[in-house]
Amino acid sequence: MLDRMSDMAIFAAIIEQGSFTRAAERLEISKSAVSKALTRLEAELQTKLLTRTTRKLNPTVAGLNFYQHCRDIVAETEQAFEHINAMRSKPSGRITLSAPVNFGSTQVAPLMPEFLERYPEVDVDLQLSNRLTNLVAENIDIGIRCGTLKDSMLYFRKLAPLHIVLVGSKGYFARTPKPQHPNELSYKEGKHQCITDSARITDRQWRFYDNNDLIQVTVNGRFFVSDNRAMRSALQADLGLAYMPSYSLNELIESGEIETALENFMPQPVPVHLVYPERKYMSAAVSAALDFLQEKLG
């Protein structure tokens, strides 16, 4: 197929230049390569495409008809290359981003109006999912991963890490004194109500550290919710304590409405990365999105 398309481009050049010599010069190949391409085409089509005299080349009726198809294919090929080169030099086209649901909805989605205004020829498909997406298989240009990276085949850029905090409302702490040790959150102690992602035992296990020693506590609680925005509302309603990234609560903490606890027992910040499968042939739109997200979230 590729050889056939190459021969068609050579035939178009022969007609347009009017001679084998000028076609060879135009394409920067040998005159014999031009002649062989014509021979192959005529043999495959079993049709004479040119009549030759010592002074002039004339296309046959079949040759003229065939040339029109060749010309169109060459023009479309050139347009395709021009389009891709334009995409590489100027951000345009559609890009697909993937992010965890809570991080994407609160940290990425609010940035999109500014990005779209800055790059008016770029469309964004923002996909939010808590499963580990396969960027290559699912045609995703950029993914955001929270936690330690496991896929060494992906390129990455670091973003600001997530700080995990234990928090409760001012009203809750007025009713129930702040805990002094993680074990006070245990369902066995029953001293505190804790708001967790679900009722599953794994989602009720919170990790704390005393220096480098892990303290894992299965917490007590009656209300479970998997969305950070709903968890904020539950905190503000004095329903209990939450163990979550600080980015969801910064303004509430600064205002004093929400207060932190057990600060000396919290885990190390969680790493966050932009990951992407391609670097060498990256489009201008993907490159612009990477730079923008790193600027805003780095």
PDB file of C-alpha atoms in Angstrom:
ATOM      1  CA  MET A   1       0.000   0.000   0.000  1.00  0.00           C
ATOM      2  CA  LEU A   2       2.761   2.461   0.925  1.00  0.00           C
ATOM      3  CA  ASP A   3       4.744   1.643  -2.240  1.00  0.00           C
ATOM      4  CA  ARG A   4       1.593   2.142  -4.292  1.00  0.00           C
ATOM      5  CA  MET A   5       0.938   5.564  -2.754  1.00  0.00           C
ATOM      6  CA  SER A   6       4.545   6.554  -3.356  1.00  0.00           C
ATOM      7  CA  ASP A   7       4.254   5.530  -7.008  1.00  0.00           C
ATOM      8  CA  MET A   8       1.033   7.529  -7.326  1.00  0.00           C
ATOM      9  CA  ALA A   9       2.796  10.642  -5.974  1.00  0.00           C
ATOM     10  CA  ILE A  10       5.583  10.115  -8.521  1.00  0.00           C
ATOM     11  CA  PHE A  11       3.075   9.733 -11.358  1.00  0.00           C
ATOM     12  CA  ALA A  12       1.351  12.985 -10.331  1.00  0.00           C
ATOM     13  CA  ALA A  13       4.723  14.727 -10.414  1.00  0.00           C
ATOM     14  CA  ILE A  14       5.445  13.352 -13.913  1.00  0.00           C
ATOM     15  CA  ILE A  15       2.203  14.827 -15.279  1.00  0.00           C
ATOM     16  CA  GLU A  16       2.652  18.146 -13.486  1.00  0.00           C
ATOM     17  CA  GLN A  17       6.314  18.563 -14.464  1.00  0.00           C
ATOM     18  CA  GLY A  18       5.973  17.217 -17.995  1.00  0.00           C
ATOM     19  CA  SER A  19       9.114  15.078 -17.930  1.00  0.00           C
ATOM     20  CA  PHE A  20      10.871  12.342 -15.992  1.00  0.00           C
ATOM     21  CA  THR A  21      13.863  14.575 -15.371  1.00  0.00           C
ATOM     22  CA  ARG A  22      11.949  17.485 -13.854  1.00  0.00           C
ATOM     23  CA  ALA A  23       9.790  15.087 -11.783  1.00  0.00           C
ATOM     24  CA  ALA A  24      12.949  13.482 -10.408  1.00  0.00           C
ATOM     25  CA  GLU A  25      14.388  16.908  -9.531  1.00  0.00           C
ATOM     26  CA  ARG A  26      11.142  17.971  -7.862  1.00  0.00           C
ATOM     27  CA  LEU A  27      11.004  14.828  -5.726  1.00  0.00           C
ATOM     28  CA  GLU A  28      14.777  14.659  -5.196  1.00  0.00           C
ATOM     29  CA  ILE A  29      15.025  11.092  -6.465  1.00  0.00           C
ATOM     30  CA  SER A  30      16.757   9.493  -9.443  1.00  0.00           C
ATOM     31  CA  LYS A  31      15.313   9.504 -12.968  1.00  0.00           C
ATOM     32  CA  SER A  32      15.419   5.697 -12.957  1.00  0.00           C
ATOM     33  CA  ALA A  33      13.286   5.639  -9.788  1.00  0.00           C
ATOM     34  CA  VAL A  34      10.676   7.739 -11.602  1.00  0.00           C
ATOM     35  CA  SER A  35      10.708   5.411 -14.589  1.00  0.00           C
ATOM     36  CA  LYS A  36      10.400   2.301 -12.417  1.00  0.00           C
ATOM     37  CA  ALA A  37       7.415   3.786 -10.549  1.00  0.00           C
ATOM     38  CA  LEU A  38       5.574   4.341 -13.833  1.00  0.00           C
ATOM     39  CA  THR A  39       6.417   0.806 -14.976  1.00  0.00           C
ATOM     40  CA  ARG A  40       5.041  -0.666 -11.739  1.00  0.00           C
ATOM     41  CA  LEU A  41       1.814   1.305 -11.997  1.00  0.00           C
ATOM     42  CA  GLU A  42       1.193   0.349 -15.622  1.00  0.00           C
ATOM     43  CA  ALA A  43       1.920  -3.296 -14.830  1.00  0.00           C
ATOM     44  CA  GLU A  44      -0.436  -3.330 -11.837  1.00  0.00           C
ATOM     45  CA  LEU A  45      -3.198  -1.475 -13.682  1.00  0.00           C
ATOM     46  CA  GLN A  46      -2.507  -3.351 -16.938  1.00  0.00           C
ATOM     47  CA  THR A  47      -3.117  -0.044 -18.655  1.00  0.00           C
ATOM     48  CA  LYS A  48      -0.862   2.385 -20.496  1.00  0.00           C
ATOM     49  CA  LEU A  49      -0.815   5.705 -18.670  1.00  0.00           C
ATOM     50  CA  LEU A  50       1.540   7.769 -20.858  1.00  0.00           C
ATOM     51  CA  THR A  51       2.487   8.052 -24.504  1.00  0.00           C
ATOM     52  CA  ARG A  52       6.065   9.166 -24.997  1.00  0.00           C
ATOM     53  CA  THR A  53       7.817  10.853 -27.860  1.00  0.00           C
ATOM     54  CA  THR A  54      11.334  12.228 -27.965  1.00  0.00           C
ATOM     55  CA  ARG A  55       9.999  15.677 -27.128  1.00  0.00           C
ATOM     56  CA  LYS A  56       6.875  15.251 -25.021  1.00  0.00           C
ATOM     57  CA  LEU A  57       4.934  13.119 -22.555  1.00  0.00           C
ATOM     58  CA  ASN A  58       1.182  12.881 -22.993  1.00  0.00           C
ATOM     59  CA  PRO A  59      -1.206  11.146 -20.605  1.00  0.00           C
ATOM     60  CA  THR A  60      -3.628   8.664 -22.107  1.00  0.00           C
ATOM     61  CA  VAL A  61      -7.318   8.999 -21.292  1.00  0.00           C
ATOM     62  CA  ALA A  62      -6.832   6.413 -18.547  1.00  0.00           C
ATOM     63  CA  GLY A  63      -3.669   8.198 -17.423  1.00  0.00           C
ATOM     64  CA  LEU A  64      -5.421  11.554 -17.163  1.00  0.00           C
ATOM     65  CA  ASN A  65      -8.247  10.018 -15.149  1.00  0.00           C
ATOM     66  CA  PHE A  66      -5.769   8.227 -12.899  1.00  0.00           C
ATOM     67  CA  TYR A  67      -3.762  11.442 -12.430  1.00  0.00           C
ATOM     68  CA  GLN A  68      -6.798  13.226 -11.018  1.00  0.00           C
ATOM     69  CA  HIS A  69      -7.096  10.575  -8.308  1.00  0.00           C
ATOM     70  CA  CYS A  70      -3.349  10.700  -7.642  1.00  0.00           C
ATOM     71  CA  ARG A  71      -3.444  14.489  -7.397  1.00  0.00           C
ATOM     72  CA  ASP A  72      -6.287  14.367  -4.873  1.00  0.00           C
ATOM     73  CA  ILE A  73      -4.526  11.770  -2.729  1.00  0.00           C
ATOM     74  CA  VAL A  74      -1.274  13.768  -2.724  1.00  0.00           C
ATOM     75  CA  ALA A  75      -3.168  16.970  -1.824  1.00  0.00           C
ATOM     76  CA  GLU A  76      -5.046  15.255   1.028  1.00  0.00           C
ATOM     77  CA  THR A  77      -1.802  13.764   2.333  1.00  0.00           C
ATOM     78  CA  GLU A  78      -0.131  17.174   2.333  1.00  0.00           C
ATOM     79  CA  GLN A  79      -3.146  18.693   4.084  1.00  0.00           C
ATOM     80  CA  ALA A  80      -3.014  15.972   6.728  1.00  0.00           C
ATOM     81  CA  PHE A  81       0.647  16.718   7.441  1.00  0.00           C
ATOM     82  CA  GLU A  82      -0.025  20.459   7.497  1.00  0.00           C
ATOM     83  CA  HIS A  83      -2.891  19.927   9.933  1.00  0.00           C
ATOM     84  CA  ILE A  84      -0.788  17.822  12.298  1.00  0.00           C
ATOM     85  CA  ASN A  85       2.128  20.257  12.101  1.00  0.00           C
ATOM     86  CA  ALA A  86      -0.265  23.090  12.921  1.00  0.00           C
ATOM     87  CA  MET A  87      -1.546  21.117  15.927  1.00  0.00           C
ATOM     88  CA  ARG A  88       2.032  20.675  17.120  1.00  0.00           C
ATOM     89  CA  SER A  89       2.828  24.371  16.762  1.00  0.00           C
ATOM     90  CA  LYS A  90      -0.482  25.882  17.971  1.00  0.00           C
ATOM     91  CA  PRO A  91      -2.731  24.358  20.648  1.00  0.00           C
ATOM     92  CA  SER A  92      -5.871  23.047  18.965  1.00  0.00           C
ATOM     93  CA  GLY A  93      -8.083  19.976  18.854  1.00  0.00           C
ATOM     94  CA  ARG A  94      -9.486  17.814  21.648  1.00  0.00           C
ATOM     95  CA  ILE A  95      -7.592  16.540  24.664  1.00  0.00           C
ATOM     96  CA  THR A  96      -8.797  13.988  27.202  1.00  0.00           C
ATOM     97  CA  LEU A  97      -7.975  14.334  30.897  1.00  0.00           C
ATOM     98  CA  SER A  98      -8.591  11.771  33.622  1.00  0.00           C
ATOM     99  CA  ALA A  99      -8.678  12.460  37.358  1.00  0.00           C
ATOM    100  CA  PRO A 100     -10.073  10.953  40.583  1.00  0.00           C
ATOM    101  CA  VAL A 101     -13.646  12.089  41.222  1.00  0.00           C
ATOM    102  CA  ASN A 102     -13.128  14.311  44.265  1.00  0.00           C
ATOM    103  CA  PHE A 103      -9.816  15.816  43.146  1.00  0.00           C
ATOM    104  CA  GLY A 104     -11.078  16.358  39.626  1.00  0.00           C
ATOM    105  CA  SER A 105     -14.364  17.974  40.635  1.00  0.00           C
ATOM    106  CA  THR A 106     -12.865  20.339  43.211  1.00  0.00           C
ATOM    107  CA  GLN A 107      -9.366  21.032  41.865  1.00  0.00           C
ATOM    108  CA  VAL A 108      -9.361  20.459  38.094  1.00  0.00           C
ATOM    109  CA  ALA A 109     -12.864  21.331  36.870  1.00  0.00           C
ATOM    110  CA  PRO A 110     -12.800  24.875  38.368  1.00  0.00           C
ATOM    111  CA  LEU A 111      -9.628  25.591  36.339  1.00  0.00           C
ATOM    112  CA  MET A 112     -11.152  24.671  32.989  1.00  0.00           C
ATOM    113  CA  PRO A 113     -12.877  28.009  32.202  1.00  0.00           C
ATOM    114  CA  GLU A 114      -9.513  29.791  32.389  1.00  0.00           C
ATOM    115  CA  PHE A 115      -7.800  27.107  30.293  1.00  0.00           C
ATOM    116  CA  LEU A 116     -10.504  27.202  27.608  1.00  0.00           C
ATOM    117  CA  GLU A 117     -10.351  30.981  27.473  1.00  0.00           C
ATOM    118  CA  ARG A 118      -6.566  30.903  27.158  1.00  0.00           C
ATOM    119  CA  TYR A 119      -6.699  28.287  24.381  1.00  0.00           C
ATOM    120  CA  PRO A 120      -9.908  28.895  22.394  1.00  0.00           C
ATOM    121  CA  GLU A 121      -9.144  26.224  19.783  1.00  0.00           C
ATOM    122  CA  VAL A 122      -8.782  23.408  22.333  1.00  0.00           C
ATOM    123  CA  ASP A 123     -11.667  21.197  23.521  1.00  0.00           C
ATOM    124  CA  VAL A 124     -11.390  19.311  26.821  1.00  0.00           C
ATOM    125  CA  ASP A 125     -12.939  15.958  27.717  1.00  0.00           C
ATOM    126  CA  LEU A 126     -12.551  15.694  31.509  1.00  0.00           C
ATOM    127  CA  GLN A 127     -13.274  12.161  32.721  1.00  0.00           C
ATOM    128  CA  LEU A 128     -13.644  11.610  36.472  1.00  0.00           C
ATOM    129  CA  SER A 129     -13.221   8.100  37.851  1.00  0.00           C
ATOM    130  CA  ASN A 130     -11.698   6.513  40.925  1.00  0.00           C
ATOM    131  CA  ARG A 131     -10.524   3.446  39.017  1.00  0.00           C
ATOM    132  CA  LEU A 132      -6.969   3.273  37.652  1.00  0.00           C
ATOM    133  CA  THR A 133      -7.423   4.151  33.985  1.00  0.00           C
ATOM    134  CA  ASN A 134      -5.258   2.743  31.204  1.00  0.00           C
ATOM    135  CA  LEU A 135      -4.130   5.899  29.404  1.00  0.00           C
ATOM    136  CA  VAL A 136      -2.994   4.172  26.207  1.00  0.00           C
ATOM    137  CA  ALA A 137      -5.917   1.740  25.824  1.00  0.00           C
ATOM    138  CA  GLU A 138      -8.499   4.426  26.641  1.00  0.00           C
ATOM    139  CA  ASN A 139      -6.911   7.199  24.527  1.00  0.00           C
ATOM    140  CA  ILE A 140      -6.369   9.492  27.512  1.00  0.00           C
ATOM    141  CA  ASP A 141      -3.798  12.231  26.995  1.00  0.00           C
ATOM    142  CA  ILE A 142      -3.166  13.194  30.620  1.00  0.00           C
ATOM    143  CA  GLY A 143      -4.023  11.474  33.875  1.00  0.00           C
ATOM    144  CA  ILE A 144      -3.788  12.755  37.445  1.00  0.00           C
ATOM    145  CA  ARG A 145      -2.667  10.133  39.941  1.00  0.00           C
ATOM    146  CA  CYS A 146      -2.781  10.498  43.718  1.00  0.00           C
ATOM    147  CA  GLY A 147      -0.418   8.166  45.575  1.00  0.00           C
ATOM    148  CA  THR A 148       2.764   6.337  44.680  1.00  0.00           C
ATOM    149  CA  LEU A 149       3.164   5.782  40.936  1.00  0.00           C
ATOM    150  CA  LYS A 150       3.105   2.126  39.911  1.00  0.00           C
ATOM    151  CA  ASP A 151       3.300   2.369  36.098  1.00  0.00           C
ATOM    152  CA  SER A 152       6.953   2.983  35.157  1.00  0.00           C
ATOM    153  CA  MET A 153       6.075   3.191  31.437  1.00  0.00           C
ATOM    154  CA  LEU A 154       4.408   6.604  31.843  1.00  0.00           C
ATOM    155  CA  TYR A 155       6.090   9.995  31.849  1.00  0.00           C
ATOM    156  CA  PHE A 156       5.172  12.215  34.785  1.00  0.00           C
ATOM    157  CA  ARG A 157       5.354  15.664  36.330  1.00  0.00           C
ATOM    158  CA  LYS A 158       5.043  16.301  40.049  1.00  0.00           C
ATOM    159  CA  LEU A 159       2.234  18.397  41.485  1.00  0.00           C
ATOM    160  CA  ALA A 160       1.817  19.706  45.019  1.00  0.00           C
ATOM    161  CA  PRO A 161       1.228  16.773  47.408  1.00  0.00           C
ATOM    162  CA  LEU A 162      -2.019  16.228  49.300  1.00  0.00           C
ATOM    163  CA  HIS A 163      -1.974  16.936  53.027  1.00  0.00           C
ATOM    164  CA  ILE A 164      -4.310  14.679  54.998  1.00  0.00           C
ATOM    165  CA  VAL A 165      -6.006  16.247  58.018  1.00  0.00           C
ATOM    166  CA  LEU A 166      -8.320  15.072  60.767  1.00  0.00           C
ATOM    167  CA  VAL A 167     -11.016  17.691  61.214  1.00  0.00           C
ATOM    168  CA  GLY A 168     -14.233  18.452  63.003  1.00  0.00           C
ATOM    169  CA  SER A 169     -16.519  21.437  63.286  1.00  0.00           C
ATOM    170  CA  LYS A 170     -16.334  24.013  66.028  1.00  0.00           C
ATOM    171  CA  GLY A 171     -19.793  22.895  67.129  1.00  0.00           C
ATOM    172  CA  TYR A 172     -18.772  19.244  67.264  1.00  0.00           C
ATOM    173  CA  PHE A 173     -15.717  19.984  69.413  1.00  0.00           C
ATOM    174  CA  ALA A 174     -17.830  22.155  71.706  1.00  0.00           C
ATOM    175  CA  ARG A 175     -19.912  19.030  72.362  1.00  0.00           C
ATOM    176  CA  THR A 176     -17.125  16.442  72.274  1.00  0.00           C
ATOM    177  CA  PRO A 177     -13.552  17.370  73.327  1.00  0.00           C
ATOM    178  CA  LYS A 178     -10.802  16.950  70.761  1.00  0.00           C
ATOM    179  CA  PRO A 179      -9.106  13.535  70.790  1.00  0.00           C
ATOM    180  CA  GLN A 180      -5.601  13.380  72.184  1.00  0.00           C
ATOM    181  CA  HIS A 181      -4.675  10.002  70.675  1.00  0.00           C
ATOM    182  CA  PRO A 182      -5.863   8.115  67.553  1.00  0.00           C
ATOM    183  CA  ASN A 183      -7.131   5.199  69.640  1.00  0.00           C
ATOM    184  CA  GLU A 184      -9.891   7.437  70.977  1.00  0.00           C
ATOM    185  CA  LEU A 185     -11.508   7.216  67.516  1.00  0.00           C
ATOM    186  CA  SER A 186     -11.839   3.421  67.709  1.00  0.00           C
ATOM    187  CA  TYR A 187     -15.268   1.838  67.586  1.00  0.00           C
ATOM    188  CA  LYS A 188     -14.228  -0.018  70.748  1.00  0.00           C
ATOM    189  CA  GLU A 189     -13.792   3.279  72.587  1.00  0.00           C
ATOM    190  CA  GLY A 190     -16.942   4.811  71.113  1.00  0.00           C
ATOM    191  CA  LYS A 191     -15.889   8.320  72.102  1.00  0.00           C
ATOM    192  CA  HIS A 192     -16.214   9.938  68.658  1.00  0.00           C
ATOM    193  CA  GLN A 193     -18.394   9.816  65.576  1.00  0.00           C
ATOM    194  CA  CYS A 194     -16.317   9.508  62.372  1.00  0.00           C
ATOM    195  CA  ILE A 195     -17.576  10.194  58.837  1.00  0.00           C
ATOM    196  CA  THR A 196     -16.086   7.638  56.430  1.00  0.00           C
ATOM    197  CA  ASP A 197     -16.279   6.847  52.710  1.00  0.00           C
ATOM    198  CA  SER A 198     -18.426   3.776  53.312  1.00  0.00           C
ATOM    199  CA  ALA A 199     -19.441   1.265  55.949  1.00  0.00           C
ATOM    200  CA  ARG A 200     -16.886  -1.270  54.645  1.00  0.00           C
ATOM    201  CA  ILE A 201     -14.283  -2.153  57.235  1.00  0.00           C
ATOM    202  CA  THR A 202     -11.444  -1.126  54.865  1.00  0.00           C
ATOM    203  CA  ASP A 203     -12.915   2.368  54.464  1.00  0.00           C
ATOM    204  CA  ARG A 204     -13.222   2.718  58.223  1.00  0.00           C
ATOM    205  CA  GLN A 205      -9.529   2.088  58.844  1.00  0.00           C
ATOM    206  CA  TRP A 206      -7.655   5.369  59.326  1.00  0.00           C
ATOM    207  CA  ARG A 207      -3.864   5.453  59.415  1.00  0.00           C
ATOM    208  CA  PHE A 208      -1.898   7.550  61.889  1.00  0.00           C
ATOM    209  CA  TYR A 209       1.768   7.584  62.873  1.00  0.00           C
ATOM    210  CA  ASP A 210       3.586   8.004  66.152  1.00  0.00           C
ATOM    211  CA  ASN A 211       6.975   9.015  64.767  1.00  0.00           C
ATOM    212  CA  ASN A 212       7.476   6.134  62.277  1.00  0.00           C
ATOM    213  CA  ASP A 213       5.188   3.639  64.001  1.00  0.00           C
ATOM    214  CA  LEU A 214       1.893   2.969  62.237  1.00  0.00           C
ATOM    215  CA  ILE A 215      -1.294   3.246  64.242  1.00  0.00           C
ATOM    216  CA  GLN A 216      -4.223   1.860  62.268  1.00  0.00           C
ATOM    217  CA  VAL A 217      -7.608   2.491  63.828  1.00  0.00           C
ATOM    218  CA  THR A 218     -10.974   1.056  62.818  1.00  0.00           C
ATOM    219  CA  VAL A 219     -13.077   4.094  63.593  1.00  0.00           C
ATOM    220  CA  ASN A 220     -16.547   4.473  65.023  1.00  0.00           C
ATOM    221  CA  GLY A 221     -19.330   6.188  63.102  1.00  0.00           C
ATOM    222  CA  ARG A 222     -22.921   6.197  61.850  1.00  0.00           C
ATOM    223  CA  PHE A 223     -22.730   8.295  58.673  1.00  0.00           C
ATOM    224  CA  PHE A 224     -20.931   7.236  55.495  1.00  0.00           C
ATOM    225  CA  VAL A 225     -20.499   9.244  52.289  1.00  0.00           C
ATOM    226  CA  SER A 226     -18.133   8.844  49.318  1.00  0.00           C
ATOM    227  CA  ASP A 227     -18.182  12.444  48.049  1.00  0.00           C
ATOM    228  CA  ASN A 228     -15.930  15.102  49.596  1.00  0.00           C
ATOM    229  CA  ARG A 229     -18.483  17.856  49.029  1.00  0.00           C
ATOM    230  CA  ALA A 230     -21.134  15.903  50.916  1.00  0.00           C
ATOM    231  CA  MET A 231     -18.575  15.146  53.616  1.00  0.00           C
ATOM    232  CA  ARG A 232     -17.951  18.888  54.013  1.00  0.00           C
ATOM    233  CA  SER A 233     -21.671  19.402  54.537  1.00  0.00           C
ATOM    234  CA  ALA A 234     -21.728  16.635  57.138  1.00  0.00           C
ATOM    235  CA  LEU A 235     -18.809  18.259  58.952  1.00  0.00           C
ATOM    236  CA  GLN A 236     -20.557  21.638  58.955  1.00  0.00           C
ATOM    237  CA  ALA A 237     -23.656  19.920  60.355  1.00  0.00           C
ATOM    238  CA  ASP A 238     -21.581  18.700  63.348  1.00  0.00           C
ATOM    239  CA  LEU A 239     -22.051  15.020  62.426  1.00  0.00           C
ATOM    240  CA  GLY A 240     -18.517  13.977  63.351  1.00  0.00           C
ATOM    241  CA  LEU A 241     -14.846  13.896  62.385  1.00  0.00           C
ATOM    242  CA  ALA A 242     -13.454  13.459  58.869  1.00  0.00           C
ATOM    243  CA  TYR A 243     -10.076  12.250  57.636  1.00  0.00           C
ATOM    244  CA  MET A 244      -9.520  13.854  54.232  1.00  0.00           C
ATOM    245  CA  PRO A 245      -7.275  16.035  52.034  1.00  0.00           C
ATOM    246  CA  SER A 246      -6.956  19.601  53.263  1.00  0.00           C
ATOM    247  CA  TYR A 247      -7.627  21.074  49.797  1.00  0.00           C
ATOM    248  CA  SER A 248     -11.326  20.358  50.313  1.00  0.00           C
ATOM    249  CA  LEU A 249     -11.425  22.367  53.526  1.00  0.00           C
ATOM    250  CA  ASN A 250      -8.800  25.125  53.441  1.00  0.00           C
ATOM    251  CA  GLU A 251     -11.220  28.056  53.524  1.00  0.00           C
ATOM    252  CA  LEU A 252     -13.291  26.440  56.313  1.00  0.00           C
ATOM    253  CA  ILE A 253     -10.137  25.850  58.371  1.00  0.00           C
ATOM    254  CA  GLU A 254      -8.948  29.419  57.791  1.00  0.00           C
ATOM    255  CA  SER A 255     -12.326  30.809  58.859  1.00  0.00           C
ATOM    256  CA  GLY A 256     -12.289  28.732  62.054  1.00  0.00           C
ATOM    257  CA  GLU A 257     -15.519  26.933  61.214  1.00  0.00           C
ATOM    258  CA  ILE A 258     -13.576  23.653  60.927  1.00  0.00           C
ATOM    259  CA  GLU A 259     -10.706  22.754  63.254  1.00  0.00           C
ATOM    260  CA  THR A 260      -7.904  20.202  62.966  1.00  0.00           C
ATOM    261  CA  ALA A 261      -6.941  17.578  65.539  1.00  0.00           C
ATOM    262  CA  LEU A 262      -4.165  15.029  66.154  1.00  0.00           C
ATOM    263  CA  GLU A 263      -1.787  17.109  64.007  1.00  0.00           C
ATOM    264  CA  ASN A 264       1.284  15.250  65.320  1.00  0.00           C
ATOM    265  CA  PHE A 265      -0.114  11.861  64.289  1.00  0.00           C
ATOM    266  CA  MET A 266      -0.957  12.540  60.647  1.00  0.00           C
ATOM    267  CA  PRO A 267       0.650  10.626  57.748  1.00  0.00           C
ATOM    268  CA  GLN A 268       3.137  12.066  55.280  1.00  0.00           C
ATOM    269  CA  PRO A 269       1.661  14.074  52.380  1.00  0.00           C
ATOM    270  CA  VAL A 270       0.346  11.979  49.477  1.00  0.00           C
ATOM    271  CA  PRO A 271       2.273  12.502  46.200  1.00  0.00           C
ATOM    272  CA  VAL A 272       0.296  13.715  43.170  1.00  0.00           C
ATOM    273  CA  HIS A 273       1.484  13.466  39.564  1.00  0.00           C
ATOM    274  CA  LEU A 274       0.431  14.361  36.063  1.00  0.00           C
ATOM    275  CA  VAL A 275       1.059  11.245  33.960  1.00  0.00           C
ATOM    276  CA  TYR A 276       1.096  10.948  30.187  1.00  0.00           C
ATOM    277  CA  PRO A 277       2.085   8.199  27.739  1.00  0.00           C
ATOM    278  CA  GLU A 278       3.823  10.262  25.047  1.00  0.00           C
ATOM    279  CA  ARG A 279       6.567  12.867  25.099  1.00  0.00           C
ATOM    280  CA  LYS A 280       8.358  12.815  21.744  1.00  0.00           C
ATOM    281  CA  TYR A 281       5.326  13.507  19.513  1.00  0.00           C
ATOM    282  CA  MET A 282       3.169  15.392  22.002  1.00  0.00           C
ATOM    283  CA  SER A 283       0.651  17.806  20.488  1.00  0.00           C
ATOM    284  CA  ALA A 284       0.774  21.496  21.352  1.00  0.00           C
ATOM    285  CA  ALA A 285      -2.615  21.161  23.075  1.00  0.00           C
ATOM    286  CA  VAL A 286      -1.399  18.399  25.412  1.00  0.00           C
ATOM    287  CA  SER A 287       1.826  20.294  26.113  1.00  0.00           C
ATOM    288  CA  ALA A 288      -0.186  23.435  26.927  1.00  0.00           C
ATOM    289  CA  ALA A 289      -2.479  21.482  29.266  1.00  0.00           C
ATOM    290  CA  LEU A 290       0.477  19.935  31.104  1.00  0.00           C
ATOM    291  CA  ASP A 291       2.102  23.339  31.596  1.00  0.00           C
ATOM    292  CA  PHE A 292      -1.193  24.910  32.693  1.00  0.00           C
ATOM    293  CA  LEU A 293      -2.033  22.204  35.237  1.00  0.00           C
ATOM    294  CA  GLN A 294       1.492  22.234  36.637  1.00  0.00           C
ATOM    295  CA  GLU A 295       1.318  26.033  36.923  1.00  0.00           C
ATOM    296  CA  LYS A 296      -1.985  25.891  38.806  1.00  0.00           C
ATOM    297  CA  LEU A 297      -1.550  22.721  40.869  1.00  0.00           C
ATOM    298  CA  GLY A 298       2.233  22.413  41.188  1.00  0.00           C
TER     299      GLY A 298
END
